[in-house]
Coordinates of C-alpha atoms in Angstrom, one line a residue:
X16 CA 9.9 -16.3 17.1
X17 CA 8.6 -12.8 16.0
X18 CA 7.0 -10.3 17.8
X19 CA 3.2 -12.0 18.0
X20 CA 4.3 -15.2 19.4
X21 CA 6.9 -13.4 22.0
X22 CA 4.9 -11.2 23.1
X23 CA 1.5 -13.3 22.9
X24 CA 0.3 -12.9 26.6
X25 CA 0.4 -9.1 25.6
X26 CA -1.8 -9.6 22.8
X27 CA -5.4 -10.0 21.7
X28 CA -5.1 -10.7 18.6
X29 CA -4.1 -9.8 15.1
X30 CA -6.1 -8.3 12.2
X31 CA -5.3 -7.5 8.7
X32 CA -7.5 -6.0 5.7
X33 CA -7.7 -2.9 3.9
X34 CA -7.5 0.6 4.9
X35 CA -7.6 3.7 2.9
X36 CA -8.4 2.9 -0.8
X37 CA -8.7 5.5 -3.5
X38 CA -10.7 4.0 -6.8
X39 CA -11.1 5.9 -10.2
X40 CA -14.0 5.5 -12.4
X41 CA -13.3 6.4 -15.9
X42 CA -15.9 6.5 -18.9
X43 CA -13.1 4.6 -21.2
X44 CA -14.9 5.2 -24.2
X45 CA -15.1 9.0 -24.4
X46 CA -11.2 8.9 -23.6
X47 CA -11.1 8.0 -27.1
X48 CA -10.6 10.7 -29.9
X49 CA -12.6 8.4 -32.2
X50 CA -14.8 6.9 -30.1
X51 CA -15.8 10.4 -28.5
X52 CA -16.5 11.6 -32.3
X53 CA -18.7 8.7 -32.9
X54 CA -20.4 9.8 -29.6
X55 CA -21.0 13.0 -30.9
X56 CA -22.3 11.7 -34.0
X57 CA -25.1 9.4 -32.4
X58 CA -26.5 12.3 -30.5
X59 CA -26.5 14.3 -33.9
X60 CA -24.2 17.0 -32.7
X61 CA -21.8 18.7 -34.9
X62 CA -18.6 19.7 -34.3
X63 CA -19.0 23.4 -34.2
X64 CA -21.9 23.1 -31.9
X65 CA -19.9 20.9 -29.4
X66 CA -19.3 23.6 -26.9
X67 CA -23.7 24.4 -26.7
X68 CA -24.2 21.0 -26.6
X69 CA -21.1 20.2 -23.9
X70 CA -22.9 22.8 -21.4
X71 CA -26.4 22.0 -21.8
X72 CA -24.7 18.2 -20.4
X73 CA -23.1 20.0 -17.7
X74 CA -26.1 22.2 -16.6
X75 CA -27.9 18.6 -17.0
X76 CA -25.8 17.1 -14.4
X77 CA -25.2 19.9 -12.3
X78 CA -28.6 20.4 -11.8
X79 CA -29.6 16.9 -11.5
X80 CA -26.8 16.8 -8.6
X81 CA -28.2 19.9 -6.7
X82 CA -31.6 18.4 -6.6
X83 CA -30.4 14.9 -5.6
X84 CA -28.3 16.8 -2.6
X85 CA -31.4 18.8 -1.8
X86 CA -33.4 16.0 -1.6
X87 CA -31.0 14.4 1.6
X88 CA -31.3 17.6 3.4
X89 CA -28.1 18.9 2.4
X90 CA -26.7 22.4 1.5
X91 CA -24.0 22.6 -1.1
X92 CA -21.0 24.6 0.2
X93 CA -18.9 26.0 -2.4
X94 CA -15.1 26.0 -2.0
X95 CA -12.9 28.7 -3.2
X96 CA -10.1 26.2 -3.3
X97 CA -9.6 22.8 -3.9
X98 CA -7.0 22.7 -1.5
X99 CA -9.3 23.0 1.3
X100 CA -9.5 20.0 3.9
X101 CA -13.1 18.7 2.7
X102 CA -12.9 16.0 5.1
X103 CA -12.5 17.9 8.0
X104 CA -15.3 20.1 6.7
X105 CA -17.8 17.1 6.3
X106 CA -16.7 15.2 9.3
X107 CA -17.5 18.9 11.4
X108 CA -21.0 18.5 9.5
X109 CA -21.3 14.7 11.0
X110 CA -20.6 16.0 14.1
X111 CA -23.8 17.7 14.8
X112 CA -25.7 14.2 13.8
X113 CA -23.9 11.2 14.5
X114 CA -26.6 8.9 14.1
X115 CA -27.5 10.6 10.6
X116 CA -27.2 7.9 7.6
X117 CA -26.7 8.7 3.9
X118 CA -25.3 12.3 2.5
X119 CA -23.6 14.0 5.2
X120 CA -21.8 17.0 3.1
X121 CA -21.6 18.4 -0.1
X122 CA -19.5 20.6 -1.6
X123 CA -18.5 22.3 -5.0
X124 CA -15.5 23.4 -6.5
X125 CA -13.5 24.5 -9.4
X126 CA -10.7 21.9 -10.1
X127 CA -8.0 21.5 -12.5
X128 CA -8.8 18.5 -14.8
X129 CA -8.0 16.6 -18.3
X130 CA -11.0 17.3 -20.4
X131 CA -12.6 15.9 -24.0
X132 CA -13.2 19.0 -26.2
X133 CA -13.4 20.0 -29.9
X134 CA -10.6 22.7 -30.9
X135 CA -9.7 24.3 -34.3
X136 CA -6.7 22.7 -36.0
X137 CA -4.2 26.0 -37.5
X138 CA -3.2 23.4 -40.0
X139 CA -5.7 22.0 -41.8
X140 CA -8.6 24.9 -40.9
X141 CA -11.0 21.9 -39.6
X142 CA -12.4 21.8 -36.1
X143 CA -11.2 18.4 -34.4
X144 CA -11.3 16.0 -31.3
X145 CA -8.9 17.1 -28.6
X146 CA -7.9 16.5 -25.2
X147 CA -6.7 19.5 -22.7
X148 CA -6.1 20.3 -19.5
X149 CA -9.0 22.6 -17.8
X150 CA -10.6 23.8 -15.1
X151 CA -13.8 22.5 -14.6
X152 CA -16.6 21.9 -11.7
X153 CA -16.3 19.3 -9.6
X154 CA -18.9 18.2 -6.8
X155 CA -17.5 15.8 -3.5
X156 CA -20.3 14.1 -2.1
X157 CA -19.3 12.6 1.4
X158 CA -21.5 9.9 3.0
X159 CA -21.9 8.0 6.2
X160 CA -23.1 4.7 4.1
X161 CA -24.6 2.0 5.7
X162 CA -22.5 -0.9 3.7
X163 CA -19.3 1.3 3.3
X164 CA -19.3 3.7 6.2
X165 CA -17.2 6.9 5.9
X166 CA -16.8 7.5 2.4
X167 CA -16.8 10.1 -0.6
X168 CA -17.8 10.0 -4.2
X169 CA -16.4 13.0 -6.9
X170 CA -17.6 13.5 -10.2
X171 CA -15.9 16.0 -12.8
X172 CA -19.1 17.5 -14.7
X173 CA -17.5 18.3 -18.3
X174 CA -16.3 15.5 -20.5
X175 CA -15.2 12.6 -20.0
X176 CA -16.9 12.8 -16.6
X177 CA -14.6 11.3 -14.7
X178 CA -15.3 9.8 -10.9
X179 CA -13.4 8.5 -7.9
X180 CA -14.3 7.2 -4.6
X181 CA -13.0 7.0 -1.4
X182 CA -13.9 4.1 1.1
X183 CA -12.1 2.4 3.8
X184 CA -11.8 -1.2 4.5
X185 CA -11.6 -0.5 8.5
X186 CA -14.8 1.3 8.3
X187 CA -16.2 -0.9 5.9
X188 CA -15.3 -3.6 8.7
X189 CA -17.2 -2.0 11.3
X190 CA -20.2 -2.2 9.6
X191 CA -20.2 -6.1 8.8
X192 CA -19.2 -6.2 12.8
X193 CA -22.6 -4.5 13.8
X194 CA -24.4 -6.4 11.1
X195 CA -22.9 -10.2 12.6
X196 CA -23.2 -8.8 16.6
X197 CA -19.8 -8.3 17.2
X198 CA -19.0 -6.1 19.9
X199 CA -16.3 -3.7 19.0
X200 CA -14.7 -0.5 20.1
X201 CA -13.1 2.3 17.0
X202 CA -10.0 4.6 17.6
X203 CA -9.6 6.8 15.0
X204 CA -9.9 4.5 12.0
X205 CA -8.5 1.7 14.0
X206 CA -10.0 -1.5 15.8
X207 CA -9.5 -0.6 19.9
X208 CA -10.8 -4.1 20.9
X209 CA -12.9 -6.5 19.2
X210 CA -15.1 -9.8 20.5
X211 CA -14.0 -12.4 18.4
X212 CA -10.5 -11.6 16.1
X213 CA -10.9 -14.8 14.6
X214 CA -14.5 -14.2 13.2
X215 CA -13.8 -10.5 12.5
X216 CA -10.4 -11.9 10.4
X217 CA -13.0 -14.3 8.4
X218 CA -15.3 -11.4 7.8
X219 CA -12.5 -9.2 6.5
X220 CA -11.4 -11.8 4.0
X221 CA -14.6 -12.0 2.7
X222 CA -14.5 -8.2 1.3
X223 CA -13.0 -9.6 -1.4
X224 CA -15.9 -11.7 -2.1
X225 CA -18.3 -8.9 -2.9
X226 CA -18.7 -7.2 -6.4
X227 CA -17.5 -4.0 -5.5
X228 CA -17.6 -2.7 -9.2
X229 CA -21.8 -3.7 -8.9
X230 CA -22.1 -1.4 -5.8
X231 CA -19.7 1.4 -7.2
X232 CA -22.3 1.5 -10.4
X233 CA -25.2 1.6 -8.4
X234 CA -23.9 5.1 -6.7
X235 CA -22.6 6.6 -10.5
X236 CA -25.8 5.9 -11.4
X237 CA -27.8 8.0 -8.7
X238 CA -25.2 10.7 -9.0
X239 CA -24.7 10.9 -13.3
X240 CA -27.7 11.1 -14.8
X241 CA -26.1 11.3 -18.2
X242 CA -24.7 7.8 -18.0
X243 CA -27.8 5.6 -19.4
X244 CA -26.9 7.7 -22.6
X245 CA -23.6 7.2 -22.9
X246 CA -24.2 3.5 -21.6
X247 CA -26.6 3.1 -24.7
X248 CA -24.7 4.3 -27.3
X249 CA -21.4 2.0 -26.0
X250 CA -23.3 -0.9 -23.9
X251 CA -20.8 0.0 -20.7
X252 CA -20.3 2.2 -18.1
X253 CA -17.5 3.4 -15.7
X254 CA -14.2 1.3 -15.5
X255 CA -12.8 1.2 -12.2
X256 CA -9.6 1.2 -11.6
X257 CA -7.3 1.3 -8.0
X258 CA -6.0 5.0 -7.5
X259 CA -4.5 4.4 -4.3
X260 CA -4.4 1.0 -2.2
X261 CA -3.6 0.7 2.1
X262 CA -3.4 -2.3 3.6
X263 CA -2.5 -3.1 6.9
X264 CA -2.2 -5.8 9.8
X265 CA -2.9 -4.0 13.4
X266 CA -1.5 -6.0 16.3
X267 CA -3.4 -4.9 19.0
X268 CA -2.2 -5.1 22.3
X269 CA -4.1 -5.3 26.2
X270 CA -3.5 -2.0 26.8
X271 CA -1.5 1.1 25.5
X272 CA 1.1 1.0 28.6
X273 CA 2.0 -3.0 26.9
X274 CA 2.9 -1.6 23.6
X275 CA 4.7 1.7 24.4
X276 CA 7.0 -0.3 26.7
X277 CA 8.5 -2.1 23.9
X278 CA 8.0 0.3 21.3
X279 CA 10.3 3.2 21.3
X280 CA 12.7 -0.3 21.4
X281 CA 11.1 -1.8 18.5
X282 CA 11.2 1.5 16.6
X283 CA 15.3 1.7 17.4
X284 CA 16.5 -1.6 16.7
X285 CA 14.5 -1.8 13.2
X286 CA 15.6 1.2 11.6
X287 CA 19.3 1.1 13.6
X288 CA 19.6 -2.5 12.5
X289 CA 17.6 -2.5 9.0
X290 CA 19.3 -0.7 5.8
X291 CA 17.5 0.6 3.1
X292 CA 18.2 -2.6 0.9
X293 CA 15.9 -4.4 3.4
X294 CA 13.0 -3.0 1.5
X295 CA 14.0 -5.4 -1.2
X296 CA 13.5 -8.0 0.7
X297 CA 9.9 -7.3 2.3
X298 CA 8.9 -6.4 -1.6
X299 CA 10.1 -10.1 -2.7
X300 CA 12.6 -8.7 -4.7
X301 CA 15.8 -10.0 -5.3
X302 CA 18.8 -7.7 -4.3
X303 CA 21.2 -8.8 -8.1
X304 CA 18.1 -7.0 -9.5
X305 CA 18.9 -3.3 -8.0
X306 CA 20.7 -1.7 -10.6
X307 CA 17.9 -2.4 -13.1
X308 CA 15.8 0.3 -11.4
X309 CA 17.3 2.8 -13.3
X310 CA 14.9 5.4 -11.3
X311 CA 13.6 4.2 -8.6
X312 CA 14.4 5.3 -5.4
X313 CA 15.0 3.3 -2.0
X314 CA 14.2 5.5 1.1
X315 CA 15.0 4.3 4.7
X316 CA 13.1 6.8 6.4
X317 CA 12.3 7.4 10.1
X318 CA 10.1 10.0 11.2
X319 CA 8.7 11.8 14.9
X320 CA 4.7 11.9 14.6
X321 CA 1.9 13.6 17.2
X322 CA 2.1 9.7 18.9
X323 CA 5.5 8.7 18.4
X324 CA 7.7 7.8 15.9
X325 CA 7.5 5.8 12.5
X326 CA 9.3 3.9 9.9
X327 CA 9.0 3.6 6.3
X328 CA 11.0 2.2 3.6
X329 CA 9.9 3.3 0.4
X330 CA 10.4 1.5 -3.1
X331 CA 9.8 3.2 -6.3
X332 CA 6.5 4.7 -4.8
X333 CA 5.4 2.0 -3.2
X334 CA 6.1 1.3 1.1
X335 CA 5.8 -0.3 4.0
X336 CA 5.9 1.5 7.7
X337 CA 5.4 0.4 10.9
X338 CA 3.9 3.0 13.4
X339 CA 2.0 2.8 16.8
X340 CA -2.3 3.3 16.7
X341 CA -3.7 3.8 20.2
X342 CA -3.2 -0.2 21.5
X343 CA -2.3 -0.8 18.1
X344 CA 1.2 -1.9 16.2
X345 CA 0.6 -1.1 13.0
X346 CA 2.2 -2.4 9.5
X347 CA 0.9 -1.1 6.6
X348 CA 1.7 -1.4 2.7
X349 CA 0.9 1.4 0.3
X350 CA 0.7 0.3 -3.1
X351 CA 0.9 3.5 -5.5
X352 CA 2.7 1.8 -8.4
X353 CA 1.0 -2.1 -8.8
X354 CA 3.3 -2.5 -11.9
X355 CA 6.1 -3.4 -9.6
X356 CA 4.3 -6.3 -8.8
X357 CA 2.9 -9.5 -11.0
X358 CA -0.3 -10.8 -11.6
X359 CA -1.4 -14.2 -13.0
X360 CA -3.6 -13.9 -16.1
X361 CA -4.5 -16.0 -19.0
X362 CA -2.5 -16.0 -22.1
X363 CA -4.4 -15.1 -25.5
X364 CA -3.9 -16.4 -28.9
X365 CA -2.6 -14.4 -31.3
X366 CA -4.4 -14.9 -34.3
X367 CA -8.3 -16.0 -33.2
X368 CA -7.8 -13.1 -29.2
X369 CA -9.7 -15.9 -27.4
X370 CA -8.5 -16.6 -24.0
X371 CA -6.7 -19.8 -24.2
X372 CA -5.5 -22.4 -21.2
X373 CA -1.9 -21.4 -20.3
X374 CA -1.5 -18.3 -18.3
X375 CA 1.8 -16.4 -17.1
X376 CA 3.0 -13.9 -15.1
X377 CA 2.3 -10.0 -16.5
X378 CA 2.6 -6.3 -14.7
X379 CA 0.3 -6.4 -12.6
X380 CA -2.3 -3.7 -13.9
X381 CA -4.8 -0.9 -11.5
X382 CA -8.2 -2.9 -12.2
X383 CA -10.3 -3.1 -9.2
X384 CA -10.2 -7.3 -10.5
X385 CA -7.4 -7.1 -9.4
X386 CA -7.8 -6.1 -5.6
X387 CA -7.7 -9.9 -4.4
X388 CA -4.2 -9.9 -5.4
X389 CA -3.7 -6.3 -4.0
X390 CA -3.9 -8.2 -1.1
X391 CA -1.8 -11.6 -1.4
X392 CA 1.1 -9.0 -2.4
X393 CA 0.5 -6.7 1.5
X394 CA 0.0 -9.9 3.3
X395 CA 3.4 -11.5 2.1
X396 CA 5.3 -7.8 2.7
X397 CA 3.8 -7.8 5.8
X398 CA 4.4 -11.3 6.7
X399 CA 8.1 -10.9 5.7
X400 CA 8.5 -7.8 7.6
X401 CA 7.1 -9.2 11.1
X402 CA 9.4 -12.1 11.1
X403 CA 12.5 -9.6 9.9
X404 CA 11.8 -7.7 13.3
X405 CA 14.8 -8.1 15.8
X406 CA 14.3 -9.8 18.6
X407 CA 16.0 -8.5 21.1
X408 CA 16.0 -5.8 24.5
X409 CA 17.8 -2.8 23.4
X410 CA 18.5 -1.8 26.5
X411 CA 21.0 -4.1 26.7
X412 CA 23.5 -6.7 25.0
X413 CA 22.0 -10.8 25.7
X414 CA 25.3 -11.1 27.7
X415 CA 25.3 -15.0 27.6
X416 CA 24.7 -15.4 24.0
X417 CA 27.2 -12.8 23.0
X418 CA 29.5 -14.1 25.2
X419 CA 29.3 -17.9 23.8
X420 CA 30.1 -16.4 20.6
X421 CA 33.2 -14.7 22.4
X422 CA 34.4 -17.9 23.1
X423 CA 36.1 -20.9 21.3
X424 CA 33.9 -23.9 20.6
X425 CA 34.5 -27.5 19.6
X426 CA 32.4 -29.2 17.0
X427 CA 33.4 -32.3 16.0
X428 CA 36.9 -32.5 17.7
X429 CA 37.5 -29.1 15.4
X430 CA 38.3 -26.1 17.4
X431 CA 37.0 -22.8 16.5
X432 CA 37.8 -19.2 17.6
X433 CA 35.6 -16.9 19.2
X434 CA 34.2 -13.8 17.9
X435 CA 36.0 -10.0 18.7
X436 CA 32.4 -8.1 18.6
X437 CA 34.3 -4.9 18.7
X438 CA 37.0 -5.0 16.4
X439 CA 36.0 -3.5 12.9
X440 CA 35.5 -7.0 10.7
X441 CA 33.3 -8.8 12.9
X442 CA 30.8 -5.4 12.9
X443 CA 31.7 -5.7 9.0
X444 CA 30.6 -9.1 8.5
X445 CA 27.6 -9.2 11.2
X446 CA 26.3 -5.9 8.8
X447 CA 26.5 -8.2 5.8
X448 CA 24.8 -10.9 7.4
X449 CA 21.7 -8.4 8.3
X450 CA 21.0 -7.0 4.6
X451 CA 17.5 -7.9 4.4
X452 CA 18.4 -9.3 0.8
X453 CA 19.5 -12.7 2.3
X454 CA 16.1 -12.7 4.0
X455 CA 14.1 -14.5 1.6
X456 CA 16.5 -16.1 -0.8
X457 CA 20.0 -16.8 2.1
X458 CA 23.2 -15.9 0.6
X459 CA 26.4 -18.5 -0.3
X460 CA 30.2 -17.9 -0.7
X461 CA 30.0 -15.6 -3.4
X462 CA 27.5 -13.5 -2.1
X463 CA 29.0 -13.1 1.4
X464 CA 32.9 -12.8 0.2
X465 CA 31.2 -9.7 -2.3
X466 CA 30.0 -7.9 0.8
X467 CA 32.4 -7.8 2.7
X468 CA 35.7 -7.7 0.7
X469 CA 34.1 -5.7 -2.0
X470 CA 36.6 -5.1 -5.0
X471 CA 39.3 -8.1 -4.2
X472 CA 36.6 -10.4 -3.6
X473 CA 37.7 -13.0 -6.0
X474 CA 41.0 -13.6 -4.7
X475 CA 41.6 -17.0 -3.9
X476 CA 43.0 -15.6 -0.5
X477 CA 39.4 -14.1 0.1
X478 CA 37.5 -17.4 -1.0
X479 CA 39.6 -19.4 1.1
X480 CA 39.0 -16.7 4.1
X481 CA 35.2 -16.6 3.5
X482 CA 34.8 -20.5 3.4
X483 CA 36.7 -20.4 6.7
X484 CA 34.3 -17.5 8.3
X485 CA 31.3 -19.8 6.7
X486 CA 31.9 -22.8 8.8
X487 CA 33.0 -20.6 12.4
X488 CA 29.7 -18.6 11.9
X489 CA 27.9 -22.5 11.5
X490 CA 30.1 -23.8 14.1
X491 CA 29.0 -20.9 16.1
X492 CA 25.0 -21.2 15.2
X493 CA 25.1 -18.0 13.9
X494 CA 24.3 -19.3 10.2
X495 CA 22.7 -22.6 9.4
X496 CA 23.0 -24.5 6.0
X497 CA 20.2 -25.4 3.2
X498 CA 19.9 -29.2 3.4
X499 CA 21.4 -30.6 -0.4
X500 CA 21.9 -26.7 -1.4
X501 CA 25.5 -24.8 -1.0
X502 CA 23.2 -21.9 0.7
X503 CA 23.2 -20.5 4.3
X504 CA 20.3 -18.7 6.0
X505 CA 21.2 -16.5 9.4
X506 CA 19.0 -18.4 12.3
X507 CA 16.9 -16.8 14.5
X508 CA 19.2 -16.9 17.5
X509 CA 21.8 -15.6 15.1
X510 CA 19.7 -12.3 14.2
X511 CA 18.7 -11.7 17.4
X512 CA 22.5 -11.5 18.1
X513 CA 23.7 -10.1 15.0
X514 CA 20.9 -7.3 15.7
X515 CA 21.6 -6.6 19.5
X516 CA 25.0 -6.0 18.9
X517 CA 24.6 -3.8 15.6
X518 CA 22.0 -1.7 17.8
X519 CA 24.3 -1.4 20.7
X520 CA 27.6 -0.2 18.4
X521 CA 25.4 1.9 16.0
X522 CA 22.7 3.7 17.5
X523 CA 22.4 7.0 18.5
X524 CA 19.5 8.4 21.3
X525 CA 16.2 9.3 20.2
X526 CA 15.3 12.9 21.0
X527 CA 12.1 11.4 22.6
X528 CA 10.6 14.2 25.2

């Protein structure tokens, strides 16, 4: 039983989609060295006259921008460092207008970049194609939109003109709710209460519906007036590709008072209980596979926050925490590095390139295509990590299930011995029984007798041992077997167990004021 059906009487309902996402536009085309020459060549420019004809395009576009941010009633605010909180500054400008619609802020600033440039080459005495790192103007234009909501678009304004924007599936989800009469109340990007879960759940699915490249050109368009140039000479525009990607499933409770009375538990027992191999299993992965990371990093992590505590565990860049959101439990994925995970794509063929039948499994690549399975990948992790949460009151032991465990039992006119929770190899082999790597795929002989008897784990001594521990933890119902498989899963009684008395033995106090 996790934590939604325990506590259901608590809870309102569920709801999962998209939170912060951070999406790149790139102008491909003038990334290439030969590609960017031929550009150069259609708009009869030569070389040496590249850096003329490079800021009459930037004066273009920076002018073309100052009158489009004019034209909302806007002031541009220049910023003597990009380092400055621009959201604060445009959500201060919101402030005096809540009701306002469209540009909210603007501001300008001088940024370091990658540019397209033309260089001389020491070598050869000939002016060339180059790519360098700069400092160039950049303008951030934040919105209250009426399909997205809060959100900001940036444009770099020297070659290649890059872009990126900023929207958020939560806000994006409160405008759909006003648009379909659903009563809702917003907590600081989070859903307070809603109507109808169910019908805000189907809405939320179907983001991934919508074109979002389609509406993502339509704003580049308004905002670079030198794309219809550069989408004539190469018959495409921006490519849009996922930056950054949240997702996250908020379990929203009655009231604040239900969910701070189990959380500070919750919080405990999950990072007390949980190592930082666990992570493999809410990523899918499989735990024989950890020293082919050569350098990634597994964090356990748990951190104090201005509402109360968090925990994260962290995989090469990407995570998952768990933190508390007014009424709200939330879970949340961050996906920073998608080539951790696979995507299923048609194969080519080799010699004609055409897309053929088959398909197969590939790295799983930052395309905004690929955002539906963005989310099939959160929604497993976070599905994985809500039935992995102990079940259990950490303010004390489950006396009577501990205690049957204590005891002998009889199965099948077989006797077998009770449990010593405190001696050293029962905490040994209940902390090999947690690793979150049996999670998904359970664990057999082998497996177990490597945990726990590490370097003389092939002794016939130790495999006799382990098949004997095997059939007490069955015979206590700590373990259950596979039907027709030699492979053994810990059962739900057995975790809740397993995790009360790892908490109780293990834990320290939380310095919580």
């Amino acid at each position: 039983m996790n934590i939604i059906e325990k506590f259901s009487e608590k809870i309102n309902g569920a709801l999962q989609t998209f939170d912060r996402v951070l999406i790149n536009g790139y102008l491909s085309n003038l990334f290439s060295y030969r590609k960017f020459l031929y550009y150069l060549i259609q708009n009869d420019i030569k070389l040496k006259d590249f850096k003329t004809f490079a800021n009459e395009q930037t004066a273009l576009l920076c002018s073309h921008i100052e009158n489009y941010i004019k034209e909302s009633h806007v002031k541009v605010q220049y910023l003597e460092s990009g380092k400055l909180n621009k959201d604060e500054l445009a959500r201060r400008a919101f402030a005096q207008d809540m009701s306002k619609t469209g540009l909210i802020a603007a501001f300008s600033v001088l940024e370091l970049c990658n540019t397209m440039t033309v260089v001389s080459n020491y070598d050869t005495k000939q002016l060339e194609v180059a790519s360098r790192s700069s400092k160039c103007k950049h303008y951030y234009l934040y919105y209250n939109d009426e399909e997205f909501g809060w959100m900001f678009f940036k444009i770099q304004t020297w070659f290649p003109y890059n872009a990126q924007i900023y929207i958020n599936g939560r806000e994006y989800l409160s405008r759909l709710l006003d648009k379909h009469d659903i009563q809702h109340t917003m907590y600081y990007n989070s859903f307070a209460d809603i109507e109808n879960f169910q019908k805000a759940q189907e809405l939320a699915d179907g983001i991934l519906n919508k074109k979002l490249s389609s509406s993502f050109d339509g704003i580049a368009k308004k905002i670079n007036n030198l794309l219809p140039n550069i989408e004539k000479v190469f018959h495409s525009g921006y490519y849009w590709c996922i930056d950054q990607c949240e997702f996250a499933t908020d379990i929203n409770f009655k009231n604040r008072g239900d969910l701070g009375a189990l959380f500070k538990t919750l919080v405990e027992t999950t990072y007390f209980t949980f190592s930082s191999q666990d992570i493999y299993s809410f990523f899918g992965r499989k735990i024989e596979k950890i020293q082919q990371l050569s350098k990634a990093e597994i964090v356990s992590d748990l951190r104090r926050r201005y509402q109360g505590y968090r925990v994260k565990f962290k995989l090469n860049n990407n995570q998952i925490k768990m933190y508390d959101k007014g009424n709200n439990l939330r879970i949340e994925v961050t996906i920073n590095n998608p080539r951790d995970f696979k995507v299923l794509k048609p194969e080519l063929d080799k010699e004609s390139g055409e897309v053929t039948e088959s398909k197969k499994w590939v790295p799983m690549g930052k395309s905004i295509v690929n955002l539906y399975r963005y989310a099939e990948i959160c929604k497993a992790m976070i599905s994985r990590y809500i039935n992995a949460l102990p079940d259990i009151d950490a303010d004390k032991l489950p006396v009577k299930a501990v205690g049957r465990i204590s005891s002998s039992v009889n199965v099948n006119g077989r006797r077998y011995s009770g449990f010593n929770i405190l001696s050293d190899d029962t905490l040994n082999l209940l902390g090999a029984l947690s690793d979150g790597a049996y999670l998904i795929n359970g664990f057999n002989n082998k497996l177990l007798r490597h945990k726990i008897f590490n370097g003389d784990a092939d002794s016939k001594r130790n495999i006799n041992k382990t098949t004997r521990l095997i059939a007490k933890l069955r015979a206590h119902k700590i373990i259950k077997k596979v039907p027709k498989k030699n492979r053994y899963y810990v059962t739900a009684t057995g975790r809740k167990i397993i995790n009360s008395i790892l908490l109780y033995t293990n834990k320290t106090l939380l310095n919580v004021a």
